[in-house]
PDB file of C-alpha atoms and ligand atoms in Angstrom:
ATOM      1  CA  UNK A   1       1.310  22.213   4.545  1.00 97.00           C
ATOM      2  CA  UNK A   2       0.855  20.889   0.791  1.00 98.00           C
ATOM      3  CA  UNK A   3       0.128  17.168   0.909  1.00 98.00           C
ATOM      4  CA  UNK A   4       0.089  14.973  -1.799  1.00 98.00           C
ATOM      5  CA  UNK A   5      -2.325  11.879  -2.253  1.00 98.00           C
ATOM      6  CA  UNK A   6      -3.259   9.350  -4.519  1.00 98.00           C
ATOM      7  CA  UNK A   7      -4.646   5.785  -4.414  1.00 98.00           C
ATOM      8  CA  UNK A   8      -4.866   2.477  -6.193  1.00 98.00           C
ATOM      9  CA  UNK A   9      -8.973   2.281  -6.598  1.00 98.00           C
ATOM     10  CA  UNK A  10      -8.619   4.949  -9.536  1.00 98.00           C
ATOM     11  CA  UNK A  11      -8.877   9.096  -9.345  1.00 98.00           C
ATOM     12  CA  UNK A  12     -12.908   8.688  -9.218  1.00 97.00           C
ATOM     13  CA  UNK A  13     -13.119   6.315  -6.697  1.00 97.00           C
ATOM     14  CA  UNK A  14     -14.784   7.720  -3.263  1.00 97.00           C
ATOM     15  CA  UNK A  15     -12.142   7.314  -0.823  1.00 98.00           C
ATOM     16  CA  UNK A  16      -9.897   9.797  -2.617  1.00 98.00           C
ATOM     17  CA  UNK A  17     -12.579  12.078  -2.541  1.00 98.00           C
ATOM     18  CA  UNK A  18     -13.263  11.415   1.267  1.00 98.00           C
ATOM     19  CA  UNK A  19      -9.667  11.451   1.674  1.00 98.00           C
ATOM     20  CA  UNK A  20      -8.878  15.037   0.202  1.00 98.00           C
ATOM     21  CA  UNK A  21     -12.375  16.891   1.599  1.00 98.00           C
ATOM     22  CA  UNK A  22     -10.932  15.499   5.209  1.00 98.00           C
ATOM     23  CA  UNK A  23      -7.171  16.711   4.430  1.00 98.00           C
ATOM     24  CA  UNK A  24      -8.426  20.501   2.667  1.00 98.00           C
ATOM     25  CA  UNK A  25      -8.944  21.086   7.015  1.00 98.00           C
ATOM     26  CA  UNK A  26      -5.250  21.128   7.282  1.00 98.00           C
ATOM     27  CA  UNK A  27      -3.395  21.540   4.298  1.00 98.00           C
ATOM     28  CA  UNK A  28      -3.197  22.305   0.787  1.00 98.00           C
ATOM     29  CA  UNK A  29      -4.256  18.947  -0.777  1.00 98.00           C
ATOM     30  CA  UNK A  30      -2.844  17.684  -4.708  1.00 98.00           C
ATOM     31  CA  UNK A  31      -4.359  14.987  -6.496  1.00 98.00           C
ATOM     32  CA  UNK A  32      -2.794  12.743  -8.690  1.00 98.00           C
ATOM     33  CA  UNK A  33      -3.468   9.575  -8.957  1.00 98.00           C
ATOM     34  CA  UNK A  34      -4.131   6.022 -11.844  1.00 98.00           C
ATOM     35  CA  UNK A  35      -6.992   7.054 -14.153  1.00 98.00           C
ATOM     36  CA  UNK A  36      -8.413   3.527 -13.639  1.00 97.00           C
ATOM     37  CA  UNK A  37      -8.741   0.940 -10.609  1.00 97.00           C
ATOM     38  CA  UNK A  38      -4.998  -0.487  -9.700  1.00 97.00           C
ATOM     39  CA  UNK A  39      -5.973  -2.598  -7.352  1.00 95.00           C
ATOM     40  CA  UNK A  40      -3.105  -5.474  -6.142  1.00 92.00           C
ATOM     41  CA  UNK A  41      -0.564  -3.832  -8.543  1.00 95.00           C
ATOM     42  CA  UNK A  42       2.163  -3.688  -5.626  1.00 96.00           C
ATOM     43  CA  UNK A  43       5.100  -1.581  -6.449  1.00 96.00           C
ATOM     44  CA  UNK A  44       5.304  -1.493 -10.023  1.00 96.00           C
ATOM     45  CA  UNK A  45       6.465   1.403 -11.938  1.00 97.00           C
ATOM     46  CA  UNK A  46       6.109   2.279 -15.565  1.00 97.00           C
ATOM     47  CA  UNK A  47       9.299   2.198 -17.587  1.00 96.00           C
ATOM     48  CA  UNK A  48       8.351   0.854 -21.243  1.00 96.00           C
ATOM     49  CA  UNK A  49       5.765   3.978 -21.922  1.00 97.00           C
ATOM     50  CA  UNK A  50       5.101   7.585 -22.042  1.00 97.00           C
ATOM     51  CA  UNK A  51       3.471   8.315 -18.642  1.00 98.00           C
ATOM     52  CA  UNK A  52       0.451  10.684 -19.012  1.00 98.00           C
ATOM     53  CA  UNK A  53      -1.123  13.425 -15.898  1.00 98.00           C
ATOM     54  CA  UNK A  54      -3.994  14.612 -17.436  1.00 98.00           C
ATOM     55  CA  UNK A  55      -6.175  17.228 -15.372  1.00 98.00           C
ATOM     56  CA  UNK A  56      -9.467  16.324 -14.781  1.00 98.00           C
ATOM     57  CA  UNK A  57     -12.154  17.509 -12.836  1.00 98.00           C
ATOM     58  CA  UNK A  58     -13.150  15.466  -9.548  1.00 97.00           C
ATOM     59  CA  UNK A  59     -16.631  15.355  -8.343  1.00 96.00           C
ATOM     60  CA  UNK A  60     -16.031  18.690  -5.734  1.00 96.00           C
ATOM     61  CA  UNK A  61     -15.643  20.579  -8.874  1.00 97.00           C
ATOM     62  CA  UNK A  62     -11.605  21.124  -8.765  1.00 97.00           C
ATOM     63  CA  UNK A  63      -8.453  19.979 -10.350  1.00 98.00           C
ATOM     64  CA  UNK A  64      -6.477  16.761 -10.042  1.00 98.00           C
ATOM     65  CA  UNK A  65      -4.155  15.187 -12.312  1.00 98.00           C
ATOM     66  CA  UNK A  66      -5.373  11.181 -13.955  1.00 98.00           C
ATOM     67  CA  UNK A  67      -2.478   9.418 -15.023  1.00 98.00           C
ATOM     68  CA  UNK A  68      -1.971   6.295 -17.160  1.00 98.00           C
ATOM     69  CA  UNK A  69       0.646   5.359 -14.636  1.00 98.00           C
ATOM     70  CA  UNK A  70       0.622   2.993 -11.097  1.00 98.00           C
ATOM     71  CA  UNK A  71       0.391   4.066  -7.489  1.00 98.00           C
ATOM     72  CA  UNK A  72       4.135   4.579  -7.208  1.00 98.00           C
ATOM     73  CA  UNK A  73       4.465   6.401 -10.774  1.00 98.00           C
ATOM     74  CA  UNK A  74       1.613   9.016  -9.539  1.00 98.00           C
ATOM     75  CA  UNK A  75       3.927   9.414  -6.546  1.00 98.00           C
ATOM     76  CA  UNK A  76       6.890  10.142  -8.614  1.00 98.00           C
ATOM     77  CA  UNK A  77       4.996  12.375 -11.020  1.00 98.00           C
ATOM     78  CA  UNK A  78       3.626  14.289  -7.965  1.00 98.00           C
ATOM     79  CA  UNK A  79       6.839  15.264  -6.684  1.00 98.00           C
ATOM     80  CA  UNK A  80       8.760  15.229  -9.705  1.00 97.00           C
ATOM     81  CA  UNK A  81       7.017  17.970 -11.221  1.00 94.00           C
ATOM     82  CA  UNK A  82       3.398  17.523 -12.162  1.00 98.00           C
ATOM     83  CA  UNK A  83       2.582  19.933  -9.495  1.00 98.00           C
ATOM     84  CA  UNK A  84       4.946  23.267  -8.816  1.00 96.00           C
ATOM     85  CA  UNK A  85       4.715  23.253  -4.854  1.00 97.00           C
ATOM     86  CA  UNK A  86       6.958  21.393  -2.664  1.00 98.00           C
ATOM     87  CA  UNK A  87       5.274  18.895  -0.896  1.00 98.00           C
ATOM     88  CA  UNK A  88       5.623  18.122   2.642  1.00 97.00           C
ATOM     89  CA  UNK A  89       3.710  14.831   2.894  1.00 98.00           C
ATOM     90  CA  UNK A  90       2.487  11.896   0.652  1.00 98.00           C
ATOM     91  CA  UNK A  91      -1.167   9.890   1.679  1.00 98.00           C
ATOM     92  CA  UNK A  92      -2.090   6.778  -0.212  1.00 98.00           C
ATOM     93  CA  UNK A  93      -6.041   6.330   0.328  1.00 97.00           C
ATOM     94  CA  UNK A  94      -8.450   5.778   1.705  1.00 98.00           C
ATOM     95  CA  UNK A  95      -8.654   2.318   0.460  1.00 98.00           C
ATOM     96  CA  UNK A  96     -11.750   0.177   0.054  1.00 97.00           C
ATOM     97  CA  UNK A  97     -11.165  -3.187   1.236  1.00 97.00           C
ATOM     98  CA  UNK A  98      -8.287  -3.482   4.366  1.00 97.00           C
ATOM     99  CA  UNK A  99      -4.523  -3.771   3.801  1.00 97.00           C
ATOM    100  CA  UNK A 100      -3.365  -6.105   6.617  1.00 97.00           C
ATOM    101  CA  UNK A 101      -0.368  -8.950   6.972  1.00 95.00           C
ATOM    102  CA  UNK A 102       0.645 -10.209   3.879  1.00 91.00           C
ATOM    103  CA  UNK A 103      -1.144  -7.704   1.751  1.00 91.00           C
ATOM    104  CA  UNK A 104       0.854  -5.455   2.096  1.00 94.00           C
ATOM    105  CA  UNK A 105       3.123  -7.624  -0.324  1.00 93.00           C
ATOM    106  CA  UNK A 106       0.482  -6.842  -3.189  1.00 95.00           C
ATOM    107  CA  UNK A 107      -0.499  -3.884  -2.500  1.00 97.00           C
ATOM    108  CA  UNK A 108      -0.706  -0.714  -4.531  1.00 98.00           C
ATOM    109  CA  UNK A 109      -2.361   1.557  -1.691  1.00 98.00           C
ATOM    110  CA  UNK A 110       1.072   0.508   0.768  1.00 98.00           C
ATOM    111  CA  UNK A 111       3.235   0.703  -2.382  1.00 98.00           C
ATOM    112  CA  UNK A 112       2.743   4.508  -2.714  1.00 98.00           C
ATOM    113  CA  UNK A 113       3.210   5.268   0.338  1.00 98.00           C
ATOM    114  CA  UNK A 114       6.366   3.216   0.243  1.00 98.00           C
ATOM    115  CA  UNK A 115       7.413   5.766  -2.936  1.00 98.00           C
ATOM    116  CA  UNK A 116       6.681   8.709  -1.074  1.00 98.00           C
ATOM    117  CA  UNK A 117       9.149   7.463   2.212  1.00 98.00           C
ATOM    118  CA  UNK A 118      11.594   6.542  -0.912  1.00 97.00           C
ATOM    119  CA  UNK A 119      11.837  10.088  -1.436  1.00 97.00           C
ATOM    120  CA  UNK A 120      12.009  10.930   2.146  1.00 96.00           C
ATOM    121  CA  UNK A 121       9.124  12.209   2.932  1.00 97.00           C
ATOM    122  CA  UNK A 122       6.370  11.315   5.468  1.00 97.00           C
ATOM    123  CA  UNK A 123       3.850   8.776   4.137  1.00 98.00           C
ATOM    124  CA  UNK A 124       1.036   6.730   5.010  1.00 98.00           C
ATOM    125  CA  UNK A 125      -1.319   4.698   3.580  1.00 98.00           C
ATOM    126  CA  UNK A 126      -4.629   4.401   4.880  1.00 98.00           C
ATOM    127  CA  UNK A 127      -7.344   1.782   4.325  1.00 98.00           C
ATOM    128  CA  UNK A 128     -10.894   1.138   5.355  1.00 98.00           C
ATOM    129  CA  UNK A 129     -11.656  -2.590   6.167  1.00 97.00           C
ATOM    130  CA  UNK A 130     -13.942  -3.467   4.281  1.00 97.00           C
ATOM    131  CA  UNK A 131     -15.259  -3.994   0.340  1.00 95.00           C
ATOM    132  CA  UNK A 132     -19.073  -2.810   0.511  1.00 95.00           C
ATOM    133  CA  UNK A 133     -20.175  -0.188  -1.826  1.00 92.00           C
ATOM    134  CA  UNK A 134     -21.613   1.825   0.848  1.00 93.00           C
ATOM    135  CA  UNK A 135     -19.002   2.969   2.878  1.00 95.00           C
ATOM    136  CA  UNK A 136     -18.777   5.842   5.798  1.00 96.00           C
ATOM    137  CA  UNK A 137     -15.076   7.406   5.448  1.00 97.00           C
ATOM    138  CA  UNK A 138     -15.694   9.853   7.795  1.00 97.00           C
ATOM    139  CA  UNK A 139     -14.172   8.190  10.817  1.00 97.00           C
ATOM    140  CA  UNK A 140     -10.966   7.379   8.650  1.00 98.00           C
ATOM    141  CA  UNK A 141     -10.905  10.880   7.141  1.00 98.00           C
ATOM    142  CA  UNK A 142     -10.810  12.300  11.223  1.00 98.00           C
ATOM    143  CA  UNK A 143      -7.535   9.967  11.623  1.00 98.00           C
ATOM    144  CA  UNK A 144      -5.839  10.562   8.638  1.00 98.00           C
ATOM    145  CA  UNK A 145      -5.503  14.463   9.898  1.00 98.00           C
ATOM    146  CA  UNK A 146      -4.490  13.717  12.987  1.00 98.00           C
ATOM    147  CA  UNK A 147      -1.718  11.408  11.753  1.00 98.00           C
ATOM    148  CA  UNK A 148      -0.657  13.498   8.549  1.00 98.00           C
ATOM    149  CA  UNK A 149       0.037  16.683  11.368  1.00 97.00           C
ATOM    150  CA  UNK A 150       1.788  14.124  13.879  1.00 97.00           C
ATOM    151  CA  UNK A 151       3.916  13.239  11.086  1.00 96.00           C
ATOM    152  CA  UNK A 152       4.048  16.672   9.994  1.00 93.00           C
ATOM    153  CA  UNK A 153       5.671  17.057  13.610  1.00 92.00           C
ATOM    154  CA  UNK A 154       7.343  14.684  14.413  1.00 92.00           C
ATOM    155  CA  UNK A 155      10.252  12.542  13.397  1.00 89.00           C
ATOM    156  CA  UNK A 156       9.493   9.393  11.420  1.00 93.00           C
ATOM    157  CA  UNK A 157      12.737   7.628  10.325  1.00 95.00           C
ATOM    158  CA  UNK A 158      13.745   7.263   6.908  1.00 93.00           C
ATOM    159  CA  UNK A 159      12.020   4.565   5.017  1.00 96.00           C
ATOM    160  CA  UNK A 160       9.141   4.066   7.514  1.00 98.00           C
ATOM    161  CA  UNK A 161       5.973   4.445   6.332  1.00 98.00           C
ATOM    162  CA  UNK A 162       2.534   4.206   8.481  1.00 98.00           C
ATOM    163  CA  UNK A 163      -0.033   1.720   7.099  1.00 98.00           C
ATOM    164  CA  UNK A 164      -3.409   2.250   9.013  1.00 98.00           C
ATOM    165  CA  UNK A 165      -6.580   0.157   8.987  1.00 98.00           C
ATOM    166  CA  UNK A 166      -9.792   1.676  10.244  1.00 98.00           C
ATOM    167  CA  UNK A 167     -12.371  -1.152  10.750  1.00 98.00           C
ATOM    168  CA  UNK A 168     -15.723  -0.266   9.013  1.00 97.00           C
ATOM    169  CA  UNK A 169     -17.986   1.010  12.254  1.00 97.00           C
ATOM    170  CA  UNK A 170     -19.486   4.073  13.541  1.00 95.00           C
ATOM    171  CA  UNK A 171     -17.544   6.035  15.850  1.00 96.00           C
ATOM    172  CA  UNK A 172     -19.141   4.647  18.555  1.00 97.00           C
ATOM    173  CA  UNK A 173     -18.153   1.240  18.417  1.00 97.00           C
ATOM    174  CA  UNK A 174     -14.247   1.761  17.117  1.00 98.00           C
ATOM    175  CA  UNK A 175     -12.349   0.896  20.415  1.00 98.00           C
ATOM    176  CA  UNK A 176      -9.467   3.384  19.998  1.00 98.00           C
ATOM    177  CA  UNK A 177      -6.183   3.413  18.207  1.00 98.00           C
ATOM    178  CA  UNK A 178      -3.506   0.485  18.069  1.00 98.00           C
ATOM    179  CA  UNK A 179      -0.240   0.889  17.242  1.00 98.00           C
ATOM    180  CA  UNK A 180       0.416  -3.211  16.020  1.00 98.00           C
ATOM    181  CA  UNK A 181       3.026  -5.038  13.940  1.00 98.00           C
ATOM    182  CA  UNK A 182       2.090  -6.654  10.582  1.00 97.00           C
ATOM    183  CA  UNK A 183       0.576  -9.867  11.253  1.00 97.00           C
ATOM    184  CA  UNK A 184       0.091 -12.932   8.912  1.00 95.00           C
ATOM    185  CA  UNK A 185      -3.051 -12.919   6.453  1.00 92.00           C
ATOM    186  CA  UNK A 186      -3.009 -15.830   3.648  1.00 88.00           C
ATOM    187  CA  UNK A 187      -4.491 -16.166   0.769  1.00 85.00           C
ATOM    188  CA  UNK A 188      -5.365 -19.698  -0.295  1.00 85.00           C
ATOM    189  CA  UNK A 189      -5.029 -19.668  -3.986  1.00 82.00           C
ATOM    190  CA  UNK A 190      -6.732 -21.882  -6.296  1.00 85.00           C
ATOM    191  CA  UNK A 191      -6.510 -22.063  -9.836  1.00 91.00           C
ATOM    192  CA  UNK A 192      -9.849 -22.387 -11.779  1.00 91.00           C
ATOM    193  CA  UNK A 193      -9.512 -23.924 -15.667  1.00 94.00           C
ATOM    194  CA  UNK A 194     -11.653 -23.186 -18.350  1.00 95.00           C
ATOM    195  CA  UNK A 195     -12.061 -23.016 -21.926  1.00 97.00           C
ATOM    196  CA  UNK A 196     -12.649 -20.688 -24.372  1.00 97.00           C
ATOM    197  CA  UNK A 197     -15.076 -20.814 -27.379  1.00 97.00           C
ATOM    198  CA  UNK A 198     -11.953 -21.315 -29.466  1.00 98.00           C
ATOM    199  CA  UNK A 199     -11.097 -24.344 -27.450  1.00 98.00           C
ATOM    200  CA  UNK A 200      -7.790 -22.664 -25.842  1.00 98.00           C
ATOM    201  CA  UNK A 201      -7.328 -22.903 -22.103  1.00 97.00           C
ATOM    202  CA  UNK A 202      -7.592 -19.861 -19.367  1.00 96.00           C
ATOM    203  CA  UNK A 203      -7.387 -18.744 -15.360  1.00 95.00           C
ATOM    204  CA  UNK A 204      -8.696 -17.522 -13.159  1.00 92.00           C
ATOM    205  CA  UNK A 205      -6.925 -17.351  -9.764  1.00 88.00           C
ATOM    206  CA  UNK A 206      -9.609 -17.796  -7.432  1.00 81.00           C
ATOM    207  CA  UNK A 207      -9.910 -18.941  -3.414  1.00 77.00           C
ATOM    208  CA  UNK A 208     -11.701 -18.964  -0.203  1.00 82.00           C
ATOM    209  CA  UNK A 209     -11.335 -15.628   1.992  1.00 85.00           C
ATOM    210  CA  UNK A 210      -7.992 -15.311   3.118  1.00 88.00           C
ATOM    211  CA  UNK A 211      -7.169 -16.823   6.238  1.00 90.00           C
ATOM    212  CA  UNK A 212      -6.271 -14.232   9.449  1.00 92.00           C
ATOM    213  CA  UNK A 213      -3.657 -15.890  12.319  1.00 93.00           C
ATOM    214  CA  UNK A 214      -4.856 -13.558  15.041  1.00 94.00           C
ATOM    215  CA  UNK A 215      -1.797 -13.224  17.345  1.00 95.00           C
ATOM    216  CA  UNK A 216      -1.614 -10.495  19.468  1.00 97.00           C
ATOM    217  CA  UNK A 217      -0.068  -7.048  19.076  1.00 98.00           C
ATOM    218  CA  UNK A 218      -0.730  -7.797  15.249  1.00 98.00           C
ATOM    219  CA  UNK A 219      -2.392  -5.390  12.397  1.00 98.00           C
ATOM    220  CA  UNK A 220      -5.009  -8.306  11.604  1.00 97.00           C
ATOM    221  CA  UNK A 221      -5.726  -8.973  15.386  1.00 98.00           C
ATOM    222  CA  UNK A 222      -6.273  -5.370  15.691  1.00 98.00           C
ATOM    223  CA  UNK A 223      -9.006  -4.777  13.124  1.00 98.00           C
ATOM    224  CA  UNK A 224     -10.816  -7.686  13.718  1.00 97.00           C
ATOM    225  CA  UNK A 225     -11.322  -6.478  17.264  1.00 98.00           C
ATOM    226  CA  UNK A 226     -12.415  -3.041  16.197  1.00 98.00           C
ATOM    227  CA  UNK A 227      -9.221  -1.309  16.700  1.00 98.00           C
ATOM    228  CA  UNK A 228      -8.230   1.510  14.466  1.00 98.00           C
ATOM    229  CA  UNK A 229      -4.211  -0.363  13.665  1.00 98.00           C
ATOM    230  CA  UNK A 230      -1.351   1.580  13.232  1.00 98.00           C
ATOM    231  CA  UNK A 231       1.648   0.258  11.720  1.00 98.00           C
ATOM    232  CA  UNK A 232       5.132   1.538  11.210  1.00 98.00           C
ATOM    233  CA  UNK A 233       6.289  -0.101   8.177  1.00 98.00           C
ATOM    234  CA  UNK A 234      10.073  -0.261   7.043  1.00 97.00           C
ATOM    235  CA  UNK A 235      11.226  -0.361   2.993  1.00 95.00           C
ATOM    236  CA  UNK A 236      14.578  -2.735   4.669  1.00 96.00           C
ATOM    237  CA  UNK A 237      12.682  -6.125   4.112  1.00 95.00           C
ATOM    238  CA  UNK A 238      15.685  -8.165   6.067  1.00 97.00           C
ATOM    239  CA  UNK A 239      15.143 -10.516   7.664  1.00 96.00           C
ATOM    240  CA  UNK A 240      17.870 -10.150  10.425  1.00 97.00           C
ATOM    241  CA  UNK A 241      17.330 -12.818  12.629  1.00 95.00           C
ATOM    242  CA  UNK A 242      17.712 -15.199   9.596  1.00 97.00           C
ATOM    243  CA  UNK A 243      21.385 -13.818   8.847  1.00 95.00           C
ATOM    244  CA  UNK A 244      23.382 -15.898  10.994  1.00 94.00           C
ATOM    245  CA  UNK A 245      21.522 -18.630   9.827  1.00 95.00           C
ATOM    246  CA  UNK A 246      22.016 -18.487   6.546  1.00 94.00           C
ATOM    247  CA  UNK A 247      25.834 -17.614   6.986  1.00 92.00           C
ATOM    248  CA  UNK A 248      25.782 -20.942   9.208  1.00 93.00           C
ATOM    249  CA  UNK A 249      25.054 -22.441   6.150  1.00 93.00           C
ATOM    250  CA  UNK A 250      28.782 -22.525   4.943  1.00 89.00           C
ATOM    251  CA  UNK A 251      27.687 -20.338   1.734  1.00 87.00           C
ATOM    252  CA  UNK A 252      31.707 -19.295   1.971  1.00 81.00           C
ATOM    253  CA  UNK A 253      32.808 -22.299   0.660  1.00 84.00           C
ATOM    254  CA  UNK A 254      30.192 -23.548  -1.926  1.00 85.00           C
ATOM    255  CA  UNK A 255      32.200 -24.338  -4.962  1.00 82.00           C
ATOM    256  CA  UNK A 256      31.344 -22.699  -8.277  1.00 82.00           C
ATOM    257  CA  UNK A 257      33.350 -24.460 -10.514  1.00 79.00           C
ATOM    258  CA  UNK A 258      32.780 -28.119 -11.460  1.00 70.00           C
ATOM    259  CA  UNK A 259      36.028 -29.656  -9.528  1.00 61.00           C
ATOM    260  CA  UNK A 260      34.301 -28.718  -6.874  1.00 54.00           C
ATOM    261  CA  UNK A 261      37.155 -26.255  -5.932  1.00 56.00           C
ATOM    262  CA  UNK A 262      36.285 -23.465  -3.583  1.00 55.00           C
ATOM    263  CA  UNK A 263      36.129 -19.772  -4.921  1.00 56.00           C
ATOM    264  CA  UNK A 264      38.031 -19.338  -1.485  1.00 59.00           C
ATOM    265  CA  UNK A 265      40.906 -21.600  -2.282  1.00 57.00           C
ATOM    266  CA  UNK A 266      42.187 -19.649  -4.980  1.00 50.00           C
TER     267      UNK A 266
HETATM  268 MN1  LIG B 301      -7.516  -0.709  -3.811  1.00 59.36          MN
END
């Protein structure tokens, strides 16, 4: 099995490392993934710039590829051709800091994952919940190879991804595995002015830690309980109950023209 993996905390960052010694058990493992941190840069692609995959060497002494590009352009360059073999599945990870709710929305980590079930083939992204320096990715490593050969086996449908979030404990004290929904996580932005010594105006978004609604069967429920969350993700972001809503809303017969004159009239 050749898997491909990248990340959004940068080609040097430990997780990637964890991430790859776990997966070498099972599979061939590729590396290619943003020369520098990414972080919150969702699912943007590069389109204004030559893209770069440099090889460079990682700290276990072999090969992976550091591009100038996003999550979801290391994806793309993965399977597009920056490495020869056909790859059978794409792993976005491990993540420090967790991915839950609304994050998702921002996230780089999800996003690649997202470009790997683009191309139609099995993807997760996994994510370890929390931000400390010091972080044990063993446990997360252990479930990322048992889900990479379940998905390896089984049939995910197209355009689902898996987003996992292992809470930050020993072994010991990780309850099990949960497969959840996403759940709601907000951030409460605020917006800090300053000035410069120049005497122009800058931002900083800033904000208190986001704020969890802990409903059951949810991803952020989940980890907060020490649950190991498993979510099936779709690309379709629909909201289908809303539909017959909105159509209830006339939209048929809003006029576009200024006598008020429905498009349907004519
Ligand atoms: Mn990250």
């Amino acid at each position: 099995m050749n898997i491909l993996i990248t990340n959004d905390d940068g080609i040097h960052a430990e997780g990637i490392l964890a991430l790859k010694n776990a997966l070498e058990s099972i599979g061939r493992v590729f590396v290619v993934a943003p020369d520098r941190p990414r972080s919150a840069c969702g699912h943007s692609i590069t389109l204004h710039k030559p893209l770069r995959a440099e090889p460079v060497k990682l700290a276990d002494g072999s090969i992976g590829f550091a591009s100038n590009g996003t999550p979801s352009d290391c994806v793309s360059l993965g399977l597009l051709g920056v490495i020869d073999e056909k790859i059978d599945v794409v792993v976005s990870g491990i993540n420090r800091g967790p991915n839950l709710g609304w994050d998702l929305t921002y996230s780089g980590t999800v996003s690649a994952a997202m470009e790997g079930a683009i191309s139609g083939l099995p993807s997760l992204a996994i994510s370890i919940a929390t931000y400390d320096l010091e972080v044990d990715y063993s446990v997360a490593g252990v479930i990322a190879c048992k889900l990479v050969q379940m998905l390896a086996n089984q049939n995910l449908p197209k355009g689902t991804l898996l987003n996992v979030n292992v809470p930050a404990l020993p072994a010991s004290e990780i309850k099990g595995v949960a497969v959840t929904r996403q759940g709601k996580r907000e951030y409460i932005n605020k917006l800090d002015k300053r000035t410069d010594p120049s005497g122009r105006s800058y931002y900083w978004f800033g904000g208190d830690a986001p704020v969890d609604t802990l409903t059951e069967g949810t991803d952020v429920k989940a980890v907060s309980e020490g649950w190991i969350s498993v979510t099936p993700v779709h690309i379709d972001l629909t909201d289908y109950q809303t539909i017959s809503l909105i159509e209830s809303w006339g939209l048929q017969d809003i006029g576009l023209i200024d006598s008020g004159e429905s498009l349907n009239d004519k």
